[in-house]
């Protein structure tokens, strides 16, 4: 059984068909990349998976259960979390406070903290703080845990956005262009963090334009163009596929 499976998913916005008859499956414990030129439909796929958009047709399964019609908060409770291309942070909060907000939004622990001043509540809050610090350390942010988010370098802000997504304790993490705007050093650091996330038994579905990143860490790659799947396979198989090379002419010179 696959962790995530899309079966013949299509999504139209009026006369525009953003995704057309798309099927692919993600193996548990893997890093699976979804790639394609701008406008290929990748973000729409993420929206469909997370419940932000409903498909026009087709089905989405997670752990063998259909989640096609679930609301975003219901999908999140199933164990799917998402980090965005645009990083949404509480800029006047510290790194630790940002991650704690993620925990409280997921667990609604803020109500416990405010209204139940019991020993059990305080112990639960301590456990949340400890777990938040573990995530911060995993993402290389421990030295900055008390730093305001607005003072972080771009790469660290992106890492904080991923940390907040991890606070939802996902089984599947959807990452939308995590190395966008990063310099080579920041990019390499994020790659190392994504591998660490996978080592934590969190499956990763990655949308990324950097073929250097995709080819270096993916177990399997699904390639889209104009809303359709045009190729799928291992990095070696995809790298040599003429359809992929043609789809990326002018997009990524290092795809070949």
CSV table of C-alpha atoms in Angstrom, one decimal:
chain,number,residue,atom,x,y,z
A,1,UNK,CA,0.0,0.0,0.0
A,2,UNK,CA,1.3,3.5,-0.9
A,3,UNK,CA,1.3,6.3,1.6
A,4,UNK,CA,-0.3,8.7,-0.9
A,5,UNK,CA,-2.0,7.9,-4.2
A,6,UNK,CA,-3.6,10.2,-6.8
A,7,UNK,CA,-5.9,8.4,-9.2
A,8,UNK,CA,-6.9,10.2,-12.5
A,9,UNK,CA,-7.0,13.6,-10.8
A,10,UNK,CA,-8.1,16.6,-12.9
A,11,UNK,CA,-8.7,20.1,-11.8
A,12,UNK,CA,-10.2,22.9,-14.0
A,13,UNK,CA,-10.8,26.5,-13.3
A,14,UNK,CA,-13.4,27.5,-15.8
A,15,UNK,CA,-12.0,26.7,-19.2
A,16,UNK,CA,-8.5,26.3,-17.9
A,17,UNK,CA,-7.5,22.7,-17.1
A,18,UNK,CA,-4.7,23.1,-14.6
A,19,UNK,CA,-4.3,19.3,-14.0
A,20,UNK,CA,-5.4,16.6,-16.4
A,21,UNK,CA,-5.9,12.9,-15.5
A,22,UNK,CA,-2.9,12.8,-13.2
A,23,UNK,CA,-2.0,9.6,-11.4
A,24,UNK,CA,1.0,8.9,-9.2
A,25,UNK,CA,1.8,7.3,-5.9
A,26,UNK,CA,4.3,8.1,-3.1
A,27,UNK,CA,6.0,5.3,-1.2
A,28,UNK,CA,6.3,5.7,2.6
A,29,UNK,CA,9.7,6.7,3.8
A,30,UNK,CA,10.7,8.2,0.4
A,31,UNK,CA,11.6,11.6,-1.0
A,32,UNK,CA,9.3,11.9,-4.1
A,33,UNK,CA,9.7,15.0,-6.3
A,34,UNK,CA,7.1,16.5,-8.5
A,35,UNK,CA,8.7,18.7,-11.1
A,36,UNK,CA,7.8,20.6,-14.3
A,37,UNK,CA,8.1,24.0,-15.9
A,38,UNK,CA,6.2,27.0,-14.5
A,39,UNK,CA,2.5,26.5,-15.0
A,40,UNK,CA,2.8,22.7,-15.1
A,41,UNK,CA,0.1,22.4,-12.4
A,42,UNK,CA,2.4,21.4,-9.5
A,43,UNK,CA,0.9,23.9,-6.9
A,44,UNK,CA,-2.6,22.9,-7.9
A,45,UNK,CA,-1.7,19.3,-7.1
A,46,UNK,CA,-0.5,20.4,-3.7
A,47,UNK,CA,-3.8,22.3,-3.2
A,48,UNK,CA,-5.8,19.2,-4.1
A,49,UNK,CA,-3.9,16.9,-1.8
A,50,UNK,CA,-4.2,19.3,1.2
A,51,UNK,CA,-7.9,20.0,0.6
A,52,UNK,CA,-7.4,23.7,-0.4
A,53,UNK,CA,-8.9,22.8,-3.8
A,54,UNK,CA,-11.3,20.0,-4.7
A,55,UNK,CA,-10.5,18.1,-7.9
A,56,UNK,CA,-13.0,18.3,-10.8
A,57,UNK,CA,-12.6,14.5,-11.1
A,58,UNK,CA,-10.4,11.7,-9.7
A,59,UNK,CA,-9.5,10.6,-6.2
A,60,UNK,CA,-6.8,11.1,-3.6
A,61,UNK,CA,-5.9,8.4,-1.1
A,62,UNK,CA,-3.8,8.6,2.1
A,63,UNK,CA,-2.9,5.4,3.9
A,64,UNK,CA,-5.5,3.7,1.7
A,65,UNK,CA,-8.3,6.0,2.9
A,66,UNK,CA,-9.9,8.4,0.4
A,67,UNK,CA,-9.4,12.0,1.5
A,68,UNK,CA,-10.6,13.7,-1.8
A,69,UNK,CA,-13.5,15.7,-0.2
A,70,UNK,CA,-11.9,16.5,3.2
A,71,UNK,CA,-11.4,20.0,4.5
A,72,UNK,CA,-7.8,21.3,5.0
A,73,UNK,CA,-7.9,20.9,8.8
A,74,UNK,CA,-9.2,17.4,8.4
A,75,UNK,CA,-6.4,16.5,6.0
A,76,UNK,CA,-3.9,18.0,8.4
A,77,UNK,CA,-5.3,15.8,11.2
A,78,UNK,CA,-4.7,12.7,9.0
A,79,UNK,CA,-1.0,13.5,9.0
A,80,UNK,CA,-0.3,15.7,6.0
A,81,UNK,CA,1.5,19.1,6.5
A,82,UNK,CA,2.8,21.7,4.0
A,83,UNK,CA,5.5,24.2,3.9
A,84,UNK,CA,4.9,27.1,1.4
A,85,UNK,CA,7.0,28.7,-1.3
A,86,UNK,CA,6.3,32.0,0.4
A,87,UNK,CA,7.3,31.8,4.0
A,88,UNK,CA,4.6,32.8,6.5
A,89,UNK,CA,6.1,33.7,9.8
A,90,UNK,CA,5.2,35.7,12.9
A,91,UNK,CA,8.1,38.1,12.4
A,92,UNK,CA,8.0,39.7,15.9
A,93,UNK,CA,8.0,36.3,17.6
A,94,UNK,CA,11.2,34.3,18.3
A,95,UNK,CA,12.0,31.1,16.5
A,96,UNK,CA,10.8,29.0,19.5
A,97,UNK,CA,7.6,31.0,19.8
A,98,UNK,CA,6.9,30.5,16.0
A,99,UNK,CA,7.2,26.7,16.4
A,100,UNK,CA,5.1,26.7,19.5
A,101,UNK,CA,2.4,28.6,17.7
A,102,UNK,CA,2.5,25.7,15.1
A,103,UNK,CA,2.0,23.2,17.9
A,104,UNK,CA,-0.8,25.1,19.6
A,105,UNK,CA,-2.7,25.5,16.3
A,106,UNK,CA,-2.4,21.8,15.7
A,107,UNK,CA,-3.1,20.6,19.2
A,108,UNK,CA,-5.1,23.6,20.5
A,109,UNK,CA,-2.8,23.4,23.5
A,110,UNK,CA,-3.1,27.2,24.0
A,111,UNK,CA,-6.5,26.7,25.6
A,112,UNK,CA,-5.0,24.2,28.0
A,113,UNK,CA,-2.2,26.6,28.9
A,114,UNK,CA,-4.6,29.5,29.5
A,115,UNK,CA,-7.5,27.9,31.3
A,116,UNK,CA,-6.2,24.8,33.0
A,117,UNK,CA,-3.4,25.7,35.4
A,118,UNK,CA,-2.9,22.1,36.5
A,119,UNK,CA,0.2,20.1,37.0
A,120,UNK,CA,-0.7,17.9,34.0
A,121,UNK,CA,-1.2,20.9,31.8
A,122,UNK,CA,2.2,22.3,32.8
A,123,UNK,CA,3.8,18.9,32.1
A,124,UNK,CA,2.1,18.8,28.7
A,125,UNK,CA,3.3,22.3,27.9
A,126,UNK,CA,6.9,21.3,28.8
A,127,UNK,CA,6.7,18.3,26.5
A,128,UNK,CA,5.6,20.6,23.7
A,129,UNK,CA,8.5,23.0,24.3
A,130,UNK,CA,10.9,20.1,24.4
A,131,UNK,CA,9.6,18.7,21.1
A,132,UNK,CA,9.7,22.2,19.6
A,133,UNK,CA,13.4,22.5,20.5
A,134,UNK,CA,14.1,19.1,19.0
A,135,UNK,CA,12.5,20.3,15.7
A,136,UNK,CA,14.5,23.6,15.9
A,137,UNK,CA,17.7,21.6,16.4
A,138,UNK,CA,16.8,19.3,13.5
A,139,UNK,CA,16.5,22.3,11.2
A,140,UNK,CA,19.7,23.8,12.3
A,141,UNK,CA,18.1,26.7,14.2
A,142,UNK,CA,19.0,25.9,17.8
A,143,UNK,CA,21.5,28.7,18.1
A,144,UNK,CA,18.8,31.1,17.0
A,145,UNK,CA,15.9,29.8,19.1
A,146,UNK,CA,15.5,33.1,21.0
A,147,UNK,CA,16.1,35.3,17.9
A,148,UNK,CA,13.2,37.2,16.3
A,149,UNK,CA,12.1,35.7,13.0
A,150,UNK,CA,12.5,39.1,11.3
A,151,UNK,CA,16.2,39.1,12.2
A,152,UNK,CA,17.0,35.7,10.5
A,153,UNK,CA,18.8,35.3,7.2
A,154,UNK,CA,16.6,34.2,4.3
A,155,UNK,CA,17.8,30.5,4.5
A,156,UNK,CA,17.0,30.4,8.2
A,157,UNK,CA,13.5,31.9,7.6
A,158,UNK,CA,12.8,29.1,5.1
A,159,UNK,CA,14.0,26.6,7.6
A,160,UNK,CA,11.7,28.1,10.2
A,161,UNK,CA,8.8,27.8,7.9
A,162,UNK,CA,9.5,24.1,7.5
A,163,UNK,CA,9.9,23.8,11.3
A,164,UNK,CA,6.4,25.2,11.8
A,165,UNK,CA,5.1,22.6,9.3
A,166,UNK,CA,6.9,19.9,11.3
A,167,UNK,CA,5.2,21.1,14.5
A,168,UNK,CA,2.0,19.6,13.0
A,169,UNK,CA,3.7,16.2,13.4
A,170,UNK,CA,3.1,15.0,9.9
A,171,UNK,CA,3.6,11.6,8.3
A,172,UNK,CA,3.8,13.3,4.9
A,173,UNK,CA,5.4,16.7,4.4
A,174,UNK,CA,4.7,18.6,1.2
A,175,UNK,CA,7.5,21.0,0.5
A,176,UNK,CA,6.9,23.8,-2.1
A,177,UNK,CA,10.2,25.0,-3.5
A,178,UNK,CA,12.2,25.0,-0.2
A,179,UNK,CA,15.4,26.4,-1.7
A,180,UNK,CA,14.0,29.3,-3.7
A,181,UNK,CA,16.1,32.4,-3.3
A,182,UNK,CA,18.9,30.6,-1.4
A,183,UNK,CA,22.6,30.9,-2.1
A,184,UNK,CA,24.5,27.6,-2.7
A,185,UNK,CA,25.5,27.2,0.9
A,186,UNK,CA,22.0,27.7,2.2
A,187,UNK,CA,20.8,25.4,-0.5
A,188,UNK,CA,23.2,22.6,0.6
A,189,UNK,CA,22.1,23.1,4.2
A,190,UNK,CA,18.4,22.7,3.3
A,191,UNK,CA,19.2,19.6,1.3
A,192,UNK,CA,20.9,18.1,4.4
A,193,UNK,CA,17.8,19.1,6.5
A,194,UNK,CA,15.4,17.4,4.1
A,195,UNK,CA,17.4,14.2,4.3
A,196,UNK,CA,17.3,14.5,8.1
A,197,UNK,CA,13.5,14.9,7.9
A,198,UNK,CA,13.3,11.7,5.9
A,199,UNK,CA,15.5,10.0,8.5
A,200,UNK,CA,12.8,10.9,11.1
A,201,UNK,CA,10.4,8.6,9.1
A,202,UNK,CA,8.6,11.5,7.6
A,203,UNK,CA,7.8,11.0,3.9
A,204,UNK,CA,8.6,14.1,1.7
A,205,UNK,CA,6.7,15.2,-1.5
A,206,UNK,CA,8.9,17.9,-3.0
A,207,UNK,CA,8.1,20.5,-5.6
A,208,UNK,CA,11.4,22.2,-6.6
A,209,UNK,CA,12.8,23.9,-9.7
A,210,UNK,CA,16.5,23.2,-8.8
A,211,UNK,CA,17.4,20.1,-10.7
A,212,UNK,CA,20.6,19.8,-8.8
A,213,UNK,CA,18.6,19.4,-5.6
A,214,UNK,CA,15.9,17.2,-7.1
A,215,UNK,CA,18.4,14.8,-8.7
A,216,UNK,CA,20.6,14.6,-5.6
A,217,UNK,CA,17.9,13.6,-3.0
A,218,UNK,CA,14.9,12.1,-4.8
A,219,UNK,CA,14.0,8.4,-4.7
A,220,UNK,CA,11.5,8.9,-7.4
A,221,UNK,CA,10.4,11.8,-9.7
A,222,UNK,CA,7.1,12.6,-11.4
A,223,UNK,CA,7.4,15.1,-14.2
A,224,UNK,CA,4.5,17.3,-15.3
A,225,UNK,CA,4.0,19.6,-18.3
A,226,UNK,CA,0.8,21.5,-19.0
A,227,UNK,CA,-1.1,19.7,-16.3
A,228,UNK,CA,-0.2,16.2,-17.5
A,229,UNK,CA,2.3,13.6,-16.4
A,230,UNK,CA,4.9,13.2,-19.1
A,231,UNK,CA,7.5,11.0,-17.3
A,232,UNK,CA,8.2,9.2,-14.0
A,233,UNK,CA,11.0,7.2,-12.6
A,234,UNK,CA,14.3,7.3,-10.7
A,235,UNK,CA,16.6,10.3,-11.1
A,236,UNK,CA,18.7,8.4,-13.6
A,237,UNK,CA,15.7,7.4,-15.7
A,238,UNK,CA,14.2,10.9,-15.7
A,239,UNK,CA,17.6,12.7,-16.4
A,240,UNK,CA,17.9,10.8,-19.7
A,241,UNK,CA,14.3,11.1,-20.8
A,242,UNK,CA,14.0,13.3,-23.9
A,243,UNK,CA,10.5,14.5,-23.0
A,244,UNK,CA,11.9,15.9,-19.7
A,245,UNK,CA,14.8,17.6,-21.4
A,246,UNK,CA,12.5,19.2,-24.0
A,247,UNK,CA,10.0,20.3,-21.3
A,248,UNK,CA,12.9,22.0,-19.4
A,249,UNK,CA,14.5,23.8,-22.3
A,250,UNK,CA,15.0,27.3,-21.0
A,251,UNK,CA,14.0,26.4,-17.5
A,252,UNK,CA,16.9,24.4,-16.0
A,253,UNK,CA,20.1,24.0,-18.0
A,254,UNK,CA,21.4,21.2,-15.7
A,255,UNK,CA,18.5,18.8,-16.2
A,256,UNK,CA,20.6,16.7,-18.6
